[in-house]
Amino acid sequence: MSLITQLAQEAKAAAYELAVLDEGKKNQVLQDMAEAIRANKQKIIEVNQKEVARAKDNNLEASMVDRLILNDERIEDMAKGIETIVELPDPVGATREFGKRPNGLDIRKMRIPLGVVCMIYEARPNVTADAGALCFKSGNAVILRGGKEALDSSLAIAGLLQDVLEKHKLPKALITVVPDPDRGLMQELMNQRDYIDVIIPRGGEGLINYVTDNAKVPVIQHFKGVCHLYVDKEADLDKAMNLLLNGKTQRTGVCNALEGLLVHQAVAGDFLPKVAEALAEHKVKLHVDERTSKWFPDADVIEESGYGEEYLDLEIAIRVVDDMDHALKHIARFGSNHTEVICTEDKAAATRFQRTADASVVMVNASSRFSDGSQLGLGAEIGIATTKLHAYGPMGLESLTTEKYLVNGEGQIRS
Amino acid sequence: MSLITQLAQEAKAAAYELAVLDEGKKNQVLQDMAEAIRANKQKIIEVNQKEVARAKDNNLEASMVDRLILNDERIEDMAKGIETIVELPDPVGATREFGKRPNGLDIRKMRIPLGVVCMIYEARPNVTADAGALCFKSGNAVILRGGKEALDSSLAIAGLLQDVLEKHKLPKALITVVPDPDRGLMQELMNQRDYIDVIIPRGGEGLINYVTDNAKVPVIQHFKGVCHLYVDKEADLDKAMNLLLNGKTQRTGVCNALEGLLVHQAVAGDFLPKVAEALAEHKVKLHVDERTSKWFPDADVIEESGYGEEYLDLEIAIRVVDDMDHALKHIARFGSNHTEVICTEDKAAATRFQRTADASVVMVNASSRFSDGSQLGLGAEIGIATTKLHAYGPMGLESLTTEKYLVNGEGQIRS
């Protein structure tokens, strides 16, 4: 049997044990995990420093090196992250009534873990602890396949978590780091339909596409964030300006930053000169169509098909639209099903926008930057789904579970 | 642009219009569809008879020919099926509170359609009407790719539904039958990740595996039904006998029939001689392991690895087990995540079995034959999922939807 099949099989067997563990016990284990990470801070940093030095020698991109680094603060954040998960309610085992049939059968639904979750991610060793803890709390075994640059750090962290599992007489296979970064093994992992229930890739669009194209196991995708702010004719323009600046400039390299501004023609004359001034001050590069260029003489002029870029930088596309329907059409064509925002004081318009805009998070008078698990009250987040199957938007513990039917009778048979 | 890409694109555009249609309007359209099918019964039958004759000429298997046939009764069933869907509550638009954040943001979740559903199925023309109506009610466009033997009947039925759509000024692309049974086009369909949100294949295990292996679009699978009845040491043996006979003999070619019987050793002596007699009477072929063969001297004796077959016939595998844990281990290894049944009067044992057995439907003292959408109260069913992502078990209208986040603020920005 191949290494990967063996790891996957062991994970599935381990998940079976975890599925019925009660919340109190899971929380004890998690608390011990947080403490183990704190107590072994120095050991983790030593392993990590060697890895960071190697990455620098290999001329890894600076942003990648930055993500790789574990220092005192980041390790404390990992431990605290696990403690946050202790505080979250356990979704597993919750039962709801689903009706009584005329023949007396009582139907309920019970929330259960998915089983085995596989995370495929790039060089962020902290995902090992975050995903390990989220999957554990939700009753799932997890197989972690991180970038090769962070493999030693990931193995060190997972080793600590596994020691805690052993201490509690739980199988180590509940948290597994694939110890070999070979791409062939990754493909094998993506084929394990009998043992792995879902793959959640986290990283750039290239990685997501690669996993989606090649996996035989179901994949939950986070493609990209092309988020728009639509400024309605009934907008409070001061609010609109705050939302624009916060969405575009508070942090740029993130998926919930604004990449597009749509402005109702009725307020363009009032709003856009202020926008030009404010964005110039923040050194934001502008892309506009012919019609909109009137307000932005120095901006890059694009064709309609040039909209929809994910800049991940101090750049934004701006468009004057005829009305809300025009804005919604723009979003339907160029949005990425991530987050869309309307700024308006008109409740009916807000409701229609929220109903119609095809995105996982649709906001009224709030910054797109709130579109993440912790800001929406999920606690910790395992990812954000931009496809609709299973989960849509920020995914918390509940997204790592499903429901089964419970049927209770007194011997009923079908006629 | 290829035919398939064009169909898929049109379906997506049409779905966008349907997503915001209100329930009353959808029900009117559905009612008209039911009437159109009734009014054109003769026309459908004429097309179908030619197709059935051709299938017989081509020596199609008798069971396939049977599924292909549309007569008065089956067409009336289709019309009634649509009327049943009119009665079901529309899941789309339902909103639930999801919490208020310390910064005042109000978070809700709203149920929305998936978008475009693709059904790939074998020669059952009635799926065209059933799936067309279920997808319409749940706000989804549907692309139907049925077996080539039933293509003309499917096109005839879809044509009637499309006429009703047109009459109501709705796009015909909401219900599309792929007009060409070419396998290359089917592969193209399975690649349409930009336009199709989910593929639901219905048919034999071969079809499901083929679609799962080759689709780039997410697939919801119904692999097979290897359902067990576990007779506990605290079972009422009369109930157990009823459940066994109903599960095995009431209908055999279906996924919720029993394929395995597990009996606690403490009641084997009382129960199994009666089982031998009753199953002999029903001419059920038996497969047993060495230990169990003591009660069934004439049965086929199998190795442990011989368990787990889906017979779909008057055949059953029987095993005496040490206790409930032994039964649960057997189910974990040989079950298919479909339906598992315990017969017991011991409430604690029932609860533990329901919590632990890894199946989409877990029953206490009820026949496995109840494991379908209409019997569980879903109304109509689009399929049964035996994998856990998105849906698990019988899938009704709600399974064709997902939830998005609605965030309402008064201009909050992130600091």
PDB file of C-alpha atoms in Angstrom, chain A residues 138-364:
ATOM      1  CA  SER A 138     -15.618  19.762  14.453  1.00  0.00           C
ATOM      2  CA  GLY A 139     -14.852  16.053  14.768  1.00  0.00           C
ATOM      3  CA  ASN A 140     -12.816  15.652  11.601  1.00  0.00           C
ATOM      4  CA  ALA A 141      -9.448  14.090  10.982  1.00  0.00           C
ATOM      5  CA  VAL A 142      -7.249  16.361   8.901  1.00  0.00           C
ATOM      6  CA  ILE A 143      -4.477  15.689   6.419  1.00  0.00           C
ATOM      7  CA  LEU A 144      -2.272  18.733   5.881  1.00  0.00           C
ATOM      8  CA  ARG A 145      -0.227  19.187   2.768  1.00  0.00           C
ATOM      9  CA  GLY A 146       1.568  22.520   2.992  1.00  0.00           C
ATOM     10  CA  GLY A 147       4.220  24.103   0.804  1.00  0.00           C
ATOM     11  CA  LYS A 148       7.607  22.413   0.878  1.00  0.00           C
ATOM     12  CA  GLU A 149       9.287  25.605   2.155  1.00  0.00           C
ATOM     13  CA  ALA A 150       7.403  25.294   5.433  1.00  0.00           C
ATOM     14  CA  LEU A 151       7.448  21.530   5.795  1.00  0.00           C
ATOM     15  CA  ASP A 152       9.809  21.313   8.753  1.00  0.00           C
ATOM     16  CA  SER A 153       7.935  23.977  10.701  1.00  0.00           C
ATOM     17  CA  SER A 154       4.631  22.242   9.937  1.00  0.00           C
ATOM     18  CA  LEU A 155       5.992  18.883  11.033  1.00  0.00           C
ATOM     19  CA  ALA A 156       7.271  20.451  14.263  1.00  0.00           C
ATOM     20  CA  ILE A 157       3.875  21.975  15.052  1.00  0.00           C
ATOM     21  CA  ALA A 158       1.956  18.836  14.081  1.00  0.00           C
ATOM     22  CA  GLY A 159       4.341  16.774  16.188  1.00  0.00           C
ATOM     23  CA  LEU A 160       3.392  18.795  19.255  1.00  0.00           C
ATOM     24  CA  LEU A 161      -0.311  18.396  18.537  1.00  0.00           C
ATOM     25  CA  GLN A 162       0.137  14.658  18.009  1.00  0.00           C
ATOM     26  CA  ASP A 163       1.939  14.319  21.342  1.00  0.00           C
ATOM     27  CA  VAL A 164      -1.118  15.830  22.999  1.00  0.00           C
ATOM     28  CA  LEU A 165      -3.397  13.410  21.119  1.00  0.00           C
ATOM     29  CA  GLU A 166      -1.281  10.483  22.315  1.00  0.00           C
ATOM     30  CA  LYS A 167      -1.335  11.733  25.882  1.00  0.00           C
ATOM     31  CA  HIS A 168      -5.142  11.663  25.666  1.00  0.00           C
ATOM     32  CA  LYS A 169      -5.070   8.154  24.130  1.00  0.00           C
ATOM     33  CA  LEU A 170      -6.381   9.451  20.809  1.00  0.00           C
ATOM     34  CA  PRO A 171      -4.938   8.340  17.467  1.00  0.00           C
ATOM     35  CA  LYS A 172      -2.128  10.503  16.093  1.00  0.00           C
ATOM     36  CA  ALA A 173      -3.633  10.034  12.648  1.00  0.00           C
ATOM     37  CA  LEU A 174      -6.249  12.669  13.546  1.00  0.00           C
ATOM     38  CA  ILE A 175      -3.707  15.314  12.523  1.00  0.00           C
ATOM     39  CA  THR A 176      -1.348  14.259   9.772  1.00  0.00           C
ATOM     40  CA  VAL A 177       1.219  16.311   7.891  1.00  0.00           C
ATOM     41  CA  VAL A 178       2.226  14.682   4.610  1.00  0.00           C
ATOM     42  CA  PRO A 179       5.957  14.333   5.238  1.00  0.00           C
ATOM     43  CA  ASP A 180       7.051  14.458   1.603  1.00  0.00           C
ATOM     44  CA  PRO A 181       6.380  17.485  -0.641  1.00  0.00           C
ATOM     45  CA  ASP A 182       6.539  15.438  -3.862  1.00  0.00           C
ATOM     46  CA  ARG A 183       3.898  16.560  -6.402  1.00  0.00           C
ATOM     47  CA  GLY A 184       3.127  12.973  -7.349  1.00  0.00           C
ATOM     48  CA  LEU A 185       2.103  12.279  -3.769  1.00  0.00           C
ATOM     49  CA  MET A 186      -0.114  15.349  -3.837  1.00  0.00           C
ATOM     50  CA  GLN A 187      -1.892  13.964  -6.893  1.00  0.00           C
ATOM     51  CA  GLU A 188      -2.306  10.651  -5.112  1.00  0.00           C
ATOM     52  CA  LEU A 189      -3.802  12.488  -2.164  1.00  0.00           C
ATOM     53  CA  MET A 190      -6.301  14.193  -4.468  1.00  0.00           C
ATOM     54  CA  ASN A 191      -7.420  10.747  -5.721  1.00  0.00           C
ATOM     55  CA  GLN A 192      -8.347   9.286  -2.302  1.00  0.00           C
ATOM     56  CA  ARG A 193     -12.091   9.342  -2.781  1.00  0.00           C
ATOM     57  CA  ASP A 194     -12.616   6.373  -0.483  1.00  0.00           C
ATOM     58  CA  TYR A 195     -10.969   8.021   2.504  1.00  0.00           C
ATOM     59  CA  ILE A 196     -10.994  11.796   2.084  1.00  0.00           C
ATOM     60  CA  ASP A 197     -14.306  13.669   2.156  1.00  0.00           C
ATOM     61  CA  VAL A 198     -13.239  17.117   1.046  1.00  0.00           C
ATOM     62  CA  ILE A 199     -10.180  19.066  -0.034  1.00  0.00           C
ATOM     63  CA  ILE A 200      -9.884  22.729   0.902  1.00  0.00           C
ATOM     64  CA  PRO A 201      -7.055  24.417  -0.979  1.00  0.00           C
ATOM     65  CA  ARG A 202      -5.811  27.756   0.311  1.00  0.00           C
ATOM     66  CA  GLY A 203      -3.509  29.954  -1.689  1.00  0.00           C
ATOM     67  CA  GLY A 204      -3.291  31.773  -5.004  1.00  0.00           C
ATOM     68  CA  GLU A 205      -5.642  31.202  -7.916  1.00  0.00           C
ATOM     69  CA  GLY A 206      -3.058  28.963  -9.579  1.00  0.00           C
ATOM     70  CA  LEU A 207      -3.127  26.505  -6.692  1.00  0.00           C
ATOM     71  CA  ILE A 208      -6.936  26.527  -6.511  1.00  0.00           C
ATOM     72  CA  ASN A 209      -7.234  25.856 -10.225  1.00  0.00           C
ATOM     73  CA  TYR A 210      -4.623  23.116 -10.077  1.00  0.00           C
ATOM     74  CA  VAL A 211      -6.420  21.305  -7.277  1.00  0.00           C
ATOM     75  CA  THR A 212      -9.863  21.791  -8.856  1.00  0.00           C
ATOM     76  CA  ASP A 213      -8.675  20.464 -12.204  1.00  0.00           C
ATOM     77  CA  ASN A 214      -6.904  17.445 -10.802  1.00  0.00           C
ATOM     78  CA  ALA A 215      -8.749  16.300  -7.683  1.00  0.00           C
ATOM     79  CA  LYS A 216     -11.153  13.358  -7.714  1.00  0.00           C
ATOM     80  CA  VAL A 217     -12.179  14.271  -4.168  1.00  0.00           C
ATOM     81  CA  PRO A 218     -14.714  17.136  -3.847  1.00  0.00           C
ATOM     82  CA  VAL A 219     -13.026  20.538  -3.532  1.00  0.00           C
ATOM     83  CA  ILE A 220     -14.298  23.697  -1.842  1.00  0.00           C
ATOM     84  CA  GLN A 221     -12.901  26.654  -3.694  1.00  0.00           C
ATOM     85  CA  HIS A 222     -11.951  30.165  -2.909  1.00  0.00           C
ATOM     86  CA  PHE A 223     -11.107  31.538  -6.301  1.00  0.00           C
ATOM     87  CA  LYS A 224     -10.660  35.266  -5.904  1.00  0.00           C
ATOM     88  CA  GLY A 225     -12.160  38.437  -4.559  1.00  0.00           C
ATOM     89  CA  VAL A 226     -13.282  41.022  -7.087  1.00  0.00           C
ATOM     90  CA  CYS A 227     -15.439  43.043  -4.690  1.00  0.00           C
ATOM     91  CA  HIS A 228     -17.396  46.150  -5.686  1.00  0.00           C
ATOM     92  CA  LEU A 229     -18.831  49.113  -3.856  1.00  0.00           C
ATOM     93  CA  TYR A 230     -21.968  50.427  -5.565  1.00  0.00           C
ATOM     94  CA  VAL A 231     -22.812  54.016  -4.612  1.00  0.00           C
ATOM     95  CA  ASP A 232     -26.532  54.420  -5.149  1.00  0.00           C
ATOM     96  CA  LYS A 233     -28.337  57.638  -6.024  1.00  0.00           C
ATOM     97  CA  GLU A 234     -29.683  57.675  -2.444  1.00  0.00           C
ATOM     98  CA  ALA A 235     -26.263  57.143  -0.882  1.00  0.00           C
ATOM     99  CA  ASP A 236     -24.905  59.156   2.003  1.00  0.00           C
ATOM    100  CA  LEU A 237     -21.763  60.287   0.196  1.00  0.00           C
ATOM    101  CA  ASP A 238     -19.720  60.693   3.368  1.00  0.00           C
ATOM    102  CA  LYS A 239     -20.407  57.084   4.277  1.00  0.00           C
ATOM    103  CA  ALA A 240     -19.631  56.089   0.691  1.00  0.00           C
ATOM    104  CA  MET A 241     -16.236  57.808   0.886  1.00  0.00           C
ATOM    105  CA  ASN A 242     -15.387  56.048   4.155  1.00  0.00           C
ATOM    106  CA  LEU A 243     -16.389  52.680   2.723  1.00  0.00           C
ATOM    107  CA  LEU A 244     -14.357  53.315  -0.408  1.00  0.00           C
ATOM    108  CA  LEU A 245     -11.180  54.328   1.409  1.00  0.00           C
ATOM    109  CA  ASN A 246     -11.467  51.565   3.987  1.00  0.00           C
ATOM    110  CA  GLY A 247     -12.222  48.944   1.343  1.00  0.00           C
ATOM    111  CA  LYS A 248      -9.397  49.977  -0.954  1.00  0.00           C
ATOM    112  CA  THR A 249      -6.607  51.238   1.259  1.00  0.00           C
ATOM    113  CA  GLN A 250      -6.849  49.695   4.732  1.00  0.00           C
ATOM    114  CA  ARG A 251      -5.176  46.538   3.411  1.00  0.00           C
ATOM    115  CA  THR A 252      -4.658  45.778  -0.258  1.00  0.00           C
ATOM    116  CA  GLY A 253      -3.346  42.247  -0.724  1.00  0.00           C
ATOM    117  CA  VAL A 254      -6.481  40.597   0.637  1.00  0.00           C
ATOM    118  CA  CYS A 255      -9.480  39.057  -1.067  1.00  0.00           C
ATOM    119  CA  ASN A 256     -12.040  41.301   0.669  1.00  0.00           C
ATOM    120  CA  ALA A 257     -10.432  44.555  -0.489  1.00  0.00           C
ATOM    121  CA  LEU A 258     -12.404  46.602  -3.033  1.00  0.00           C
ATOM    122  CA  GLU A 259     -11.358  46.215  -6.645  1.00  0.00           C
ATOM    123  CA  GLY A 260     -14.238  48.126  -8.216  1.00  0.00           C
ATOM    124  CA  LEU A 261     -16.332  51.251  -7.600  1.00  0.00           C
ATOM    125  CA  LEU A 262     -19.699  51.672  -9.353  1.00  0.00           C
ATOM    126  CA  VAL A 263     -21.387  55.069  -9.079  1.00  0.00           C
ATOM    127  CA  HIS A 264     -24.965  55.964 -10.018  1.00  0.00           C
ATOM    128  CA  GLN A 265     -24.887  58.693 -12.663  1.00  0.00           C
ATOM    129  CA  ALA A 266     -27.154  60.924 -10.540  1.00  0.00           C
ATOM    130  CA  VAL A 267     -24.468  61.312  -7.855  1.00  0.00           C
ATOM    131  CA  ALA A 268     -21.404  61.077 -10.073  1.00  0.00           C
ATOM    132  CA  GLY A 269     -21.071  64.858 -10.322  1.00  0.00           C
ATOM    133  CA  ASP A 270     -21.092  65.288  -6.543  1.00  0.00           C
ATOM    134  CA  PHE A 271     -19.103  62.225  -5.610  1.00  0.00           C
ATOM    135  CA  LEU A 272     -16.444  61.594  -8.220  1.00  0.00           C
ATOM    136  CA  PRO A 273     -14.429  64.824  -7.888  1.00  0.00           C
ATOM    137  CA  LYS A 274     -14.026  64.003  -4.181  1.00  0.00           C
ATOM    138  CA  VAL A 275     -13.079  60.445  -5.099  1.00  0.00           C
ATOM    139  CA  ALA A 276     -10.448  61.702  -7.506  1.00  0.00           C
ATOM    140  CA  GLU A 277      -8.913  63.847  -4.797  1.00  0.00           C
ATOM    141  CA  ALA A 278      -9.013  61.228  -2.043  1.00  0.00           C
ATOM    142  CA  LEU A 279      -7.652  58.380  -4.154  1.00  0.00           C
ATOM    143  CA  ALA A 280      -4.876  60.590  -5.516  1.00  0.00           C
ATOM    144  CA  GLU A 281      -3.899  61.336  -1.939  1.00  0.00           C
ATOM    145  CA  HIS A 282      -3.666  57.580  -1.262  1.00  0.00           C
ATOM    146  CA  LYS A 283      -1.753  57.066  -4.526  1.00  0.00           C
ATOM    147  CA  VAL A 284      -4.366  54.670  -5.874  1.00  0.00           C
ATOM    148  CA  LYS A 285      -4.046  53.899  -9.567  1.00  0.00           C
ATOM    149  CA  LEU A 286      -7.338  54.258 -11.460  1.00  0.00           C
ATOM    150  CA  HIS A 287      -8.853  52.328 -14.369  1.00  0.00           C
ATOM    151  CA  VAL A 288     -11.981  53.842 -15.952  1.00  0.00           C
ATOM    152  CA  ASP A 289     -14.050  53.499 -19.097  1.00  0.00           C
ATOM    153  CA  GLU A 290     -14.550  56.270 -21.632  1.00  0.00           C
ATOM    154  CA  ARG A 291     -17.710  57.604 -19.984  1.00  0.00           C
ATOM    155  CA  THR A 292     -16.137  57.727 -16.535  1.00  0.00           C
ATOM    156  CA  SER A 293     -12.854  59.246 -17.733  1.00  0.00           C
ATOM    157  CA  LYS A 294     -14.506  62.674 -17.742  1.00  0.00           C
ATOM    158  CA  TRP A 295     -13.985  62.772 -13.953  1.00  0.00           C
ATOM    159  CA  PHE A 296     -10.523  61.272 -14.056  1.00  0.00           C
ATOM    160  CA  PRO A 297      -8.523  62.841 -16.871  1.00  0.00           C
ATOM    161  CA  ASP A 298      -5.274  61.130 -15.824  1.00  0.00           C
ATOM    162  CA  ALA A 299      -6.660  57.624 -15.309  1.00  0.00           C
ATOM    163  CA  ASP A 300      -5.942  54.573 -17.432  1.00  0.00           C
ATOM    164  CA  VAL A 301      -8.860  54.230 -19.881  1.00  0.00           C
ATOM    165  CA  ILE A 302     -10.058  50.660 -20.432  1.00  0.00           C
ATOM    166  CA  GLU A 303     -12.559  48.821 -22.610  1.00  0.00           C
ATOM    167  CA  GLU A 304     -15.566  47.261 -20.890  1.00  0.00           C
ATOM    168  CA  SER A 305     -13.852  43.867 -21.037  1.00  0.00           C
ATOM    169  CA  GLY A 306     -11.002  45.320 -18.980  1.00  0.00           C
ATOM    170  CA  TYR A 307     -13.171  45.373 -15.848  1.00  0.00           C
ATOM    171  CA  GLY A 308     -13.066  42.473 -13.398  1.00  0.00           C
ATOM    172  CA  GLU A 309      -9.361  42.503 -12.498  1.00  0.00           C
ATOM    173  CA  GLU A 310      -8.249  41.427  -9.033  1.00  0.00           C
ATOM    174  CA  TYR A 311      -5.493  44.011  -8.462  1.00  0.00           C
ATOM    175  CA  LEU A 312      -4.519  43.102  -4.872  1.00  0.00           C
ATOM    176  CA  ASP A 313      -2.769  46.461  -4.816  1.00  0.00           C
ATOM    177  CA  LEU A 314      -3.438  50.219  -4.662  1.00  0.00           C
ATOM    178  CA  GLU A 315      -5.460  50.112  -7.891  1.00  0.00           C
ATOM    179  CA  ILE A 316      -9.187  50.299  -8.555  1.00  0.00           C
ATOM    180  CA  ALA A 317     -11.573  50.200 -11.511  1.00  0.00           C
ATOM    181  CA  ILE A 318     -14.292  52.857 -11.520  1.00  0.00           C
ATOM    182  CA  ARG A 319     -17.455  53.006 -13.598  1.00  0.00           C
ATOM    183  CA  VAL A 320     -20.408  55.372 -13.772  1.00  0.00           C
ATOM    184  CA  VAL A 321     -23.582  53.308 -14.202  1.00  0.00           C
ATOM    185  CA  ASP A 322     -27.067  54.281 -15.376  1.00  0.00           C
ATOM    186  CA  ASP A 323     -28.842  52.817 -12.363  1.00  0.00           C
ATOM    187  CA  MET A 324     -28.831  49.919  -9.920  1.00  0.00           C
ATOM    188  CA  ASP A 325     -29.751  47.365 -12.585  1.00  0.00           C
ATOM    189  CA  HIS A 326     -26.744  48.437 -14.555  1.00  0.00           C
ATOM    190  CA  ALA A 327     -24.593  48.002 -11.445  1.00  0.00           C
ATOM    191  CA  LEU A 328     -26.068  44.549 -10.812  1.00  0.00           C
ATOM    192  CA  LYS A 329     -25.357  43.522 -14.401  1.00  0.00           C
ATOM    193  CA  HIS A 330     -21.777  44.701 -14.021  1.00  0.00           C
ATOM    194  CA  ILE A 331     -21.453  42.642 -10.828  1.00  0.00           C
ATOM    195  CA  ALA A 332     -23.029  39.587 -12.460  1.00  0.00           C
ATOM    196  CA  ARG A 333     -20.465  39.769 -15.249  1.00  0.00           C
ATOM    197  CA  PHE A 334     -17.339  40.915 -13.424  1.00  0.00           C
ATOM    198  CA  GLY A 335     -17.839  39.971  -9.781  1.00  0.00           C
ATOM    199  CA  SER A 336     -16.309  36.841  -8.296  1.00  0.00           C
ATOM    200  CA  ASN A 337     -19.129  35.739  -5.946  1.00  0.00           C
ATOM    201  CA  HIS A 338     -17.149  37.009  -2.978  1.00  0.00           C
ATOM    202  CA  THR A 339     -18.449  40.272  -1.472  1.00  0.00           C
ATOM    203  CA  GLU A 340     -20.556  43.110  -2.897  1.00  0.00           C
ATOM    204  CA  VAL A 341     -21.509  46.326  -1.105  1.00  0.00           C
ATOM    205  CA  ILE A 342     -24.230  48.897  -1.698  1.00  0.00           C
ATOM    206  CA  CYS A 343     -24.140  52.337  -0.100  1.00  0.00           C
ATOM    207  CA  THR A 344     -27.663  53.724   0.082  1.00  0.00           C
ATOM    208  CA  GLU A 345     -30.208  55.186   2.490  1.00  0.00           C
ATOM    209  CA  ASP A 346     -33.054  53.688   0.419  1.00  0.00           C
ATOM    210  CA  LYS A 347     -34.207  50.530   2.229  1.00  0.00           C
ATOM    211  CA  ALA A 348     -36.064  49.100  -0.766  1.00  0.00           C
ATOM    212  CA  ALA A 349     -33.019  49.512  -2.987  1.00  0.00           C
ATOM    213  CA  ALA A 350     -30.834  47.903  -0.320  1.00  0.00           C
ATOM    214  CA  THR A 351     -33.156  44.907  -0.059  1.00  0.00           C
ATOM    215  CA  ARG A 352     -33.318  44.419  -3.806  1.00  0.00           C
ATOM    216  CA  PHE A 353     -29.545  44.669  -4.094  1.00  0.00           C
ATOM    217  CA  GLN A 354     -29.043  42.117  -1.327  1.00  0.00           C
ATOM    218  CA  ARG A 355     -31.488  39.714  -2.902  1.00  0.00           C
ATOM    219  CA  THR A 356     -30.109  40.050  -6.417  1.00  0.00           C
ATOM    220  CA  ALA A 357     -26.338  40.490  -6.203  1.00  0.00           C
ATOM    221  CA  ASP A 358     -24.764  37.099  -6.805  1.00  0.00           C
ATOM    222  CA  ALA A 359     -22.153  37.017  -4.047  1.00  0.00           C
ATOM    223  CA  SER A 360     -21.560  35.044  -0.877  1.00  0.00           C
ATOM    224  CA  VAL A 361     -21.658  38.211   1.242  1.00  0.00           C
ATOM    225  CA  VAL A 362     -23.837  41.171   0.277  1.00  0.00           C
ATOM    226  CA  MET A 363     -23.488  44.248   2.470  1.00  0.00           C
ATOM    227  CA  VAL A 364     -25.413  47.462   2.979  1.00  0.00           C
TER     228      VAL A 364
END
